[in-house]
Tab-separated table of C-alpha atoms (C1' of nucleotides) in Angstrom:
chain	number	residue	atom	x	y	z
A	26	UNK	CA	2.301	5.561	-0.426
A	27	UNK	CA	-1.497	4.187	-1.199
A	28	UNK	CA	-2.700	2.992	2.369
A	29	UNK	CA	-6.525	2.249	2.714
A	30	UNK	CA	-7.603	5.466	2.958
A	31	UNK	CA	-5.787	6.061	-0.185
A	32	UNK	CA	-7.459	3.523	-2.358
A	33	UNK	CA	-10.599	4.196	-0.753
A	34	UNK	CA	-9.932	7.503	-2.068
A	35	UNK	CA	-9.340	5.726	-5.824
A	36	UNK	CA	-11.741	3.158	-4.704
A	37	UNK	CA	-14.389	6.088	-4.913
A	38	UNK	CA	-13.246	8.084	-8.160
A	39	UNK	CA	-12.913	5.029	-10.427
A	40	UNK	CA	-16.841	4.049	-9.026
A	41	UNK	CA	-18.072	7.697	-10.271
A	42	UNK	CA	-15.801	7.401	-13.511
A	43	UNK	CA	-15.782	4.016	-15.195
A	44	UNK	CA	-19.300	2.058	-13.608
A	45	UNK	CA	-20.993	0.825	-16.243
A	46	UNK	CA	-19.022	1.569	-18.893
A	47	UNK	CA	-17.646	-0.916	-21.362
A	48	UNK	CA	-13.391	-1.448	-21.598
A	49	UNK	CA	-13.032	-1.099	-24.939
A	50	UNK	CA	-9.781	-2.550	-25.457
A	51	UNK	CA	-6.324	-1.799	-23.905
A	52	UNK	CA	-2.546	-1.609	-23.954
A	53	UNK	CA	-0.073	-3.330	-21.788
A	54	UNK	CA	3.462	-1.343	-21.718
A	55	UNK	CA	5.013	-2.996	-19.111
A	56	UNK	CA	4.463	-7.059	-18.889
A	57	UNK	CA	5.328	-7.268	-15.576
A	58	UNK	CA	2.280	-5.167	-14.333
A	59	UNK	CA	0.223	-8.005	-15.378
A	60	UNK	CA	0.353	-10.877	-12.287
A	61	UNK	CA	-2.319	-12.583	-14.255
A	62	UNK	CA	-2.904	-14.420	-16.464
A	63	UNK	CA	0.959	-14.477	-17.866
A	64	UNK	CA	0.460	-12.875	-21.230
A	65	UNK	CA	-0.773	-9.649	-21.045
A	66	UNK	CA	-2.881	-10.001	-24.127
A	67	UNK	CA	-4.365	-12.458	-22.988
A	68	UNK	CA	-5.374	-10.097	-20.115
A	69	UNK	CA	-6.419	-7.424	-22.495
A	70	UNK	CA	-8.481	-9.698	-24.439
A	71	UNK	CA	-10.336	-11.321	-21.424
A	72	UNK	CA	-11.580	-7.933	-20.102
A	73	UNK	CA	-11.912	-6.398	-23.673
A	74	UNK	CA	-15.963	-5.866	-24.414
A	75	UNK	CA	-16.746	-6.382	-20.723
A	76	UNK	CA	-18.128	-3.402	-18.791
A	77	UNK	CA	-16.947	-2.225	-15.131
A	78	UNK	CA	-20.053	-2.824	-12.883
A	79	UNK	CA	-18.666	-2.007	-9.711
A	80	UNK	CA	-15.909	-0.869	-7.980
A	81	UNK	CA	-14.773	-3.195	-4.549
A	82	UNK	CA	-11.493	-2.468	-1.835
A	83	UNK	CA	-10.488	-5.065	0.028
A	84	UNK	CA	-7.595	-3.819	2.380
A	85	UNK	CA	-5.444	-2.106	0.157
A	86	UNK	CA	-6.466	-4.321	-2.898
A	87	UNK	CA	-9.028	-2.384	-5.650
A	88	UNK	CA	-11.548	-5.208	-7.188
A	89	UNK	CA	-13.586	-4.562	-10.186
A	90	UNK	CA	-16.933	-7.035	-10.891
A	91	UNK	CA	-17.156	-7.204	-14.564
A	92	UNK	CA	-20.283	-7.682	-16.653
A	93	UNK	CA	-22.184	-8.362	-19.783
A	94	UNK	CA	-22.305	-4.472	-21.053
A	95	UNK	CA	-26.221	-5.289	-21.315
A	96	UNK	CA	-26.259	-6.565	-18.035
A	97	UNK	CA	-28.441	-4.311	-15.393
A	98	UNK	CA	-26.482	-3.163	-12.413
A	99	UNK	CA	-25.775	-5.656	-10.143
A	100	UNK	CA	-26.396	-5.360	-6.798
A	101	UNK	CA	-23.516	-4.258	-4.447
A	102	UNK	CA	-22.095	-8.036	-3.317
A	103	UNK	CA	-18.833	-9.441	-1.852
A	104	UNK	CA	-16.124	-10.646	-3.726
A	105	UNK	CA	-17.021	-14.164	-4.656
A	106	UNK	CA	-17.364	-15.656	-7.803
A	107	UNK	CA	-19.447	-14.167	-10.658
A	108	UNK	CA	-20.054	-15.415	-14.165
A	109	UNK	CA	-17.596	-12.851	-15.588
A	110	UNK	CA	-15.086	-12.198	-13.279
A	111	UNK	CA	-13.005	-9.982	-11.791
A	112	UNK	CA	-10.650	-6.928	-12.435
A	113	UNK	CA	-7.680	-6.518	-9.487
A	114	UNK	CA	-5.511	-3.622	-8.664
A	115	UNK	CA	-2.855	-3.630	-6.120
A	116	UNK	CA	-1.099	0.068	-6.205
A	117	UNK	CA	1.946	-0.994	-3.993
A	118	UNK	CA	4.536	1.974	-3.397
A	119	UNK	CA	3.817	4.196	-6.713
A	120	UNK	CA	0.741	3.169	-7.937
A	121	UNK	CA	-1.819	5.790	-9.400
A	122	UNK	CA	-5.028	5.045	-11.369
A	123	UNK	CA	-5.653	8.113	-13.455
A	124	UNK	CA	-9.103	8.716	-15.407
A	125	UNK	CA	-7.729	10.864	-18.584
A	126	UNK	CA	-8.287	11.720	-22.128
A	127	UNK	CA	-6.658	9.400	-24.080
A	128	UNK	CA	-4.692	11.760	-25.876
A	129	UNK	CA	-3.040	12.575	-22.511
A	130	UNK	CA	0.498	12.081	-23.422
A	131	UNK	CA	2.193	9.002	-21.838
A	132	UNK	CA	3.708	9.816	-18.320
A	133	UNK	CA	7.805	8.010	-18.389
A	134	UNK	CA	6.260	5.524	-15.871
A	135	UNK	CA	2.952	4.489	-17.906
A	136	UNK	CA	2.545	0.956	-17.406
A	137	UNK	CA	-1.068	0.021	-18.633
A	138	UNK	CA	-4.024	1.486	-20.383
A	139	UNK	CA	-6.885	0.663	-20.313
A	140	UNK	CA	-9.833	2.320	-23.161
A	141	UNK	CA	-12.916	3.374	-22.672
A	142	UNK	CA	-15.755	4.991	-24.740
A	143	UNK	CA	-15.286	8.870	-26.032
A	144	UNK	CA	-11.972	8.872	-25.751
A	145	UNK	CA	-11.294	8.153	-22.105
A	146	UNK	CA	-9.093	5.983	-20.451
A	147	UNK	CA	-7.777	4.896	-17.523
A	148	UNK	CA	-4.568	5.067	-17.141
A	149	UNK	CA	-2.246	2.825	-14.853
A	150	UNK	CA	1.343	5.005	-13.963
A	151	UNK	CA	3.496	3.658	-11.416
A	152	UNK	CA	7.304	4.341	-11.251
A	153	UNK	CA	8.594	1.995	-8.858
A	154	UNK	CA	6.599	-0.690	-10.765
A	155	UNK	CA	5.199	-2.789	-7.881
A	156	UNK	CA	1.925	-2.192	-8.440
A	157	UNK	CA	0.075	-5.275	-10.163
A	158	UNK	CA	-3.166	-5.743	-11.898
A	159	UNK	CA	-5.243	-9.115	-12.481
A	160	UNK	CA	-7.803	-10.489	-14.468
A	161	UNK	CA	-10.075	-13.163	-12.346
A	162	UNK	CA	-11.920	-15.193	-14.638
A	163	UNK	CA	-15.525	-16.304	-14.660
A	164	UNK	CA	-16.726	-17.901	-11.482
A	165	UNK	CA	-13.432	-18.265	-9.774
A	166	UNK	CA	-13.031	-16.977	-6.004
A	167	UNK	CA	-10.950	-14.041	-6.210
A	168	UNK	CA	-8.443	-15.119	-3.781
A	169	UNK	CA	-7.671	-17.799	-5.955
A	170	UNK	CA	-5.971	-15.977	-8.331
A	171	UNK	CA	-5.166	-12.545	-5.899
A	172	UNK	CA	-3.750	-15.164	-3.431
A	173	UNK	CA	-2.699	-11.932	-0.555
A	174	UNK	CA	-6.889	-12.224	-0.092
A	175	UNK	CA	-6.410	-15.347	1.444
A	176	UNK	CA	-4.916	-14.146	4.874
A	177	UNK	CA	-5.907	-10.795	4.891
A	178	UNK	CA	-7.107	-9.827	8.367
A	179	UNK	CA	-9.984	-7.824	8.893
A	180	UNK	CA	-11.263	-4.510	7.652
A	181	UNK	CA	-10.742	-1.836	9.800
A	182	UNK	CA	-14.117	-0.690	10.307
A	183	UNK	CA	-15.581	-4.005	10.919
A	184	UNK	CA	-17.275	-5.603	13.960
A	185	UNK	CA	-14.523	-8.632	13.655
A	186	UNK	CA	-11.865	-5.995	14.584
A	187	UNK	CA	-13.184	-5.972	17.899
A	188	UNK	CA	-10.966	-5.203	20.846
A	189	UNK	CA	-11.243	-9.166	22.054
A	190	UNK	CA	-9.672	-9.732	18.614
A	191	UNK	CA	-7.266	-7.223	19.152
A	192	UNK	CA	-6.567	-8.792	23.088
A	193	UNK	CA	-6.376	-12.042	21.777
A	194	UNK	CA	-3.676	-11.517	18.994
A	195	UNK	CA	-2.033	-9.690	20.824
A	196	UNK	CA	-1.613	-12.237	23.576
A	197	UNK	CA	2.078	-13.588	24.004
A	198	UNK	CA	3.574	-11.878	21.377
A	199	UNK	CA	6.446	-10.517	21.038
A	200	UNK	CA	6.724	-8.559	18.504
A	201	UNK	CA	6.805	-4.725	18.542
A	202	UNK	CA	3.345	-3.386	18.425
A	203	UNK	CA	4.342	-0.604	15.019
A	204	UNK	CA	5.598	-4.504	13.213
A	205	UNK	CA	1.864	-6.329	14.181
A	206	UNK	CA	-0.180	-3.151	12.891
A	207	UNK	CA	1.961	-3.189	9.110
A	208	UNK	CA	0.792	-6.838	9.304
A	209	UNK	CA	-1.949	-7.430	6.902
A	210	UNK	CA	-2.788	-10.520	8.515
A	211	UNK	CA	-3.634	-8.838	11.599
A	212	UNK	CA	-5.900	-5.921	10.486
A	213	UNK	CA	-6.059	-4.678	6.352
A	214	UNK	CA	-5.057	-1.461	5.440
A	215	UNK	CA	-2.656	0.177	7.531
A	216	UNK	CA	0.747	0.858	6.216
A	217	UNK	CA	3.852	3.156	7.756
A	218	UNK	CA	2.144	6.447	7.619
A	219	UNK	CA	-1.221	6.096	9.310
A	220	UNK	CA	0.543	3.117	12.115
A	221	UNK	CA	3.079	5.737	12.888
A	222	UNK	CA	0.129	8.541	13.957
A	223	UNK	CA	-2.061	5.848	15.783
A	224	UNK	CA	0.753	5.417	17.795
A	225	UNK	CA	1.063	8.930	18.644
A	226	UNK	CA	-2.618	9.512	19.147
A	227	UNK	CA	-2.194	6.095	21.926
A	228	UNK	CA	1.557	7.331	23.486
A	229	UNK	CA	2.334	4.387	22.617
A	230	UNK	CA	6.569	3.459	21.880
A	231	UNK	CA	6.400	1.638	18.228
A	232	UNK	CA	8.807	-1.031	19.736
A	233	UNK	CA	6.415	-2.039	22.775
A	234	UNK	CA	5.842	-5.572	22.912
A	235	UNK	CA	2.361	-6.600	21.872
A	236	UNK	CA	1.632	-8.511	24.579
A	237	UNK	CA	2.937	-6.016	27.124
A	238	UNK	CA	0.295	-3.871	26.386
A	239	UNK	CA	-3.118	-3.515	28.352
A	240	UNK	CA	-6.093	-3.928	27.367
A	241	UNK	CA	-7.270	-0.382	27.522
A	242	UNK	CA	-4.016	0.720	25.614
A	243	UNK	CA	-4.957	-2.042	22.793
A	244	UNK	CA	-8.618	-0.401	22.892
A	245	UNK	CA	-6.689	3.249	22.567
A	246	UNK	CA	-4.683	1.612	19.555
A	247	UNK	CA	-7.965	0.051	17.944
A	248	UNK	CA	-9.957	3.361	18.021
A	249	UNK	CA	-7.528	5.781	17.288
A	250	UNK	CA	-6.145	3.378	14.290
A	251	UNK	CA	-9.993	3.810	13.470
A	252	UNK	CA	-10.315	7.284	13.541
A	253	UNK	CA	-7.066	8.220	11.701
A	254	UNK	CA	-8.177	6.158	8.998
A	255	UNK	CA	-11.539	7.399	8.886
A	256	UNK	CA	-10.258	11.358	8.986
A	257	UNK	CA	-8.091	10.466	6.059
A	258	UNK	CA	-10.467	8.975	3.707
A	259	UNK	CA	-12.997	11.830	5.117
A	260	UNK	CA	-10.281	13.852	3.376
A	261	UNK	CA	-9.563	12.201	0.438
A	262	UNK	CA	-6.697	11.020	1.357
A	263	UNK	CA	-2.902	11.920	2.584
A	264	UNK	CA	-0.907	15.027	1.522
A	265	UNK	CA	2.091	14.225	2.269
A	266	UNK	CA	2.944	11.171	-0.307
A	267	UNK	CA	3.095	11.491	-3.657
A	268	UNK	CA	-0.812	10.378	-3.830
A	269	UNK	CA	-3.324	11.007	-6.346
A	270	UNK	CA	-6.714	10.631	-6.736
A	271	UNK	CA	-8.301	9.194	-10.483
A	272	UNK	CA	-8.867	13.357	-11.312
A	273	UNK	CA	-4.979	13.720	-10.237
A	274	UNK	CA	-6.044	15.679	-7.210
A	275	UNK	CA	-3.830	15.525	-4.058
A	276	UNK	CA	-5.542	14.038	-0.899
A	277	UNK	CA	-6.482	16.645	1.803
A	278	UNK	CA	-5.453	15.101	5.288
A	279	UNK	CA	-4.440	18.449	6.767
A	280	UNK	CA	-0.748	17.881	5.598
A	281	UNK	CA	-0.449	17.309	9.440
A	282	UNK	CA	1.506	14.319	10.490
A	283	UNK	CA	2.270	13.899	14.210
A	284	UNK	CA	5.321	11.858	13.629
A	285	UNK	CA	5.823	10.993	10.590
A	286	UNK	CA	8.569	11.914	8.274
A	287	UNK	CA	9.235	14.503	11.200
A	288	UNK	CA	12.366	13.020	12.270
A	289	UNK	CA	14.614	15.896	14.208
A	290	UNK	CA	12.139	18.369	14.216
A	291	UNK	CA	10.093	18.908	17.466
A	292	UNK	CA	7.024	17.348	18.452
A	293	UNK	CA	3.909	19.203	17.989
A	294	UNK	CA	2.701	18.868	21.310
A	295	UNK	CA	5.969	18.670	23.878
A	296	UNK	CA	8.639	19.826	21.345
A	297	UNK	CA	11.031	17.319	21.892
A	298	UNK	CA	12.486	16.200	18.535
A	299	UNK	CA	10.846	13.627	16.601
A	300	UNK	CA	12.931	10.083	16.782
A	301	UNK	CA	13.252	7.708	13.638
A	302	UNK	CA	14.277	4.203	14.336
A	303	UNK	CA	14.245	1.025	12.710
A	304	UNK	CA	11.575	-1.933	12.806
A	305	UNK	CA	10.507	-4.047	10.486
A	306	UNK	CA	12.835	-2.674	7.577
A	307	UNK	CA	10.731	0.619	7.998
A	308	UNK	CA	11.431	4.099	9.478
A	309	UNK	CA	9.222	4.163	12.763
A	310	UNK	CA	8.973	7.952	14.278
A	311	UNK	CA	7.752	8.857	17.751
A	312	UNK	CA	7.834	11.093	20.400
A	313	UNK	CA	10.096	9.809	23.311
A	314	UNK	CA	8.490	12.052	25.594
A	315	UNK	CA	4.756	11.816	24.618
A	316	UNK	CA	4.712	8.056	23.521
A	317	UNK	CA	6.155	6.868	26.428
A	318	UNK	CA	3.967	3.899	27.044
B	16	DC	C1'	3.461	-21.412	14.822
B	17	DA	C1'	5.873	-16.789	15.568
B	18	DT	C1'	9.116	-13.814	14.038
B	19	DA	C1'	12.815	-11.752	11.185
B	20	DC	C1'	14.841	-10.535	7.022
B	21	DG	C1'	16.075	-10.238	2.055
B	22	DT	C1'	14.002	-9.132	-2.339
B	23	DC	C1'	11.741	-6.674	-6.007
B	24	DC	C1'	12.216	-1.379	-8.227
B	25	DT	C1'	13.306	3.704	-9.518
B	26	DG	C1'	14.665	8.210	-8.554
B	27	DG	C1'	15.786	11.769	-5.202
B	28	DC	C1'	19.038	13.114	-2.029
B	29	DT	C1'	23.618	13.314	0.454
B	30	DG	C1'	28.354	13.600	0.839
B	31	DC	C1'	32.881	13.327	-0.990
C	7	DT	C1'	30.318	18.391	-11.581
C	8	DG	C1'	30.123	13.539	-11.206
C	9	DC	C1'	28.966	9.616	-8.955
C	10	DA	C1'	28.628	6.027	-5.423
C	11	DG	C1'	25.738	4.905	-1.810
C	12	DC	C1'	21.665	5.255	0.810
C	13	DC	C1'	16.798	5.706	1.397
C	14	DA	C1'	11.715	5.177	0.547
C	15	DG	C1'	8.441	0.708	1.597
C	16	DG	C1'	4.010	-3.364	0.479
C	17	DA	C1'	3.901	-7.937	0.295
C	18	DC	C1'	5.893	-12.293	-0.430
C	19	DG	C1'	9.230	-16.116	0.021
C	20	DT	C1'	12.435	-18.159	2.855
C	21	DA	C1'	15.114	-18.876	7.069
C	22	DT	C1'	15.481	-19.378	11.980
DNA sequence: CATACGTCCTGGCTGC
DNA sequence: TGCAGCCAGGACGTAT
């Protein structure tokens, strides 16, 4: 499952494969890949002749600025509007972005391809078929087409994910603290895996109350969510998923979850089995001993 | 506004 | 061996 390390991780290998090379055409196998425009040759044909200037990740989302293919680099930006627009990639549940010869017989779960010069391509595979791609045309915000821009919370690894933001949303609410971090709205990026091992690192119960918690446990849960994410994408990414990188490389992150998908089997640090419960319509796992905040 | 839940989808696994 | 049923879960739409 692509969390933001993961797509940092793609974020990074499409940015030393495709930048600044032209897309010189594509195929779409599956229609319902495309979110945007509604005919996906229309899609194709927008992007067709345009070349991939740079490489953008937005929470989970994957943003491509497009250019004139004469056009000099551009210099890294944000994502607002630019005379010609936008690539988006959302890789959901299955999603992988492979960079491959385009000979590379189609994978069963091939979805879209997209050509590029000497014979490569990149290659959109995705089995569970959640994963979406956009074309945002010429000087149109982003979010206006990718609409789950509009409330996404902040990045991670900015100064507006403060601790006084973190206090402040957290303030009277009810909800279990495992449900607020899988919010997007809250803070982009995190997703079952990576909220599941903050929590450990904090000893934190996934089903405490937000607004139960201290302060100095929400500052545990802000810098630890930091640091897991940041010792993931210094790895390139989680093991234990199905993940790939654009070179179809497995991520690295030590293969060592604390909790998760451990369910039964003893904790690494007390021994006591590993719990899996409920929340949110995901599995949660924790330590009743150690997370007993 | 805050929160909860059903929905989309495919394939691997479990248990009878 | 076959097969029904469950599980995995990101984000969105709808209900409470």
């Amino acid at each position: 499952v692509p969390e933001l390390p993961e797509v940092e991780t793609v974020r990074r290998g499409l940015q030393q494969a495709t930048s600044n090379l032209a897309i010189a055409g594509g195929d779409v196998l599956l229609d319902r890949a495309i979110a945007y425009p509604q005919s996906a040759s229309d899609f194709i044909a927008a992007i067709a002749g345009l070349k991939v200037a740079q490489w953008y990740r937005r929470g989970k989302y994957l943003l491509a600025r497009l250019d004139r293919p004469d056009a000099e680099t551009p210099d890294p930006g944000e994502l607002v509007p630019t005379p010609h627009g936008w690539l988006g990639v959302h890789l959901r549940m299955t999603g992988q972005l492979l960079w491959l010869p385009r000979h590379t017989e189609l994978q069963k779960h091939a979805r879209v391809r997209l050509f590029f010069p000497q014979e490569r391509e990149l290659r959109f595979v995705d089995q569970r078929t959640f994963g979406q791609m956009w074309w945002i045309p010429p000087d149109t915000d982003p979010a206006a087409i990718v609409t789950g821009l509009q409330q996404l919370g902040p990045e991670p690894f900015s100064a507006d994910f403060s601790t006084d933001y973190l206090v402040r949303r957290c303030r009277n609410r009810t909800r279990p603290i495992k449900n607020a971090l899988l919010d997007q709205r809250l803070v982009a990026g995190a997703g079952n895996i990576y909220a599941d091992e903050t929590l450990f690192l904090s000893r934190v119960r996934p089903t405490k109350p937000c607004g139960e918690l201290s302060e100095g446990q929400i500052e545990t849960i802000r810098a630890n969510l930091v640091k897991v994410l940041q010792q993931a994408i210094a790895a390139g990414g989680t093991t234990f998923s199905s993940f790939l990188d654009v070179q179809g490389i497995n991520g690295n992150y030590a293969g060592m979850a604390w909790t998760y998908g451990r369910a039964g089997k003893p904790c690494r640090i007390c021994g006591r089995a590993i719990e899996r419960i409920k929340l949110a319509g995901r599995s949660s796992h924790f330590c009743p001993r150690c997370q007993s905040l």
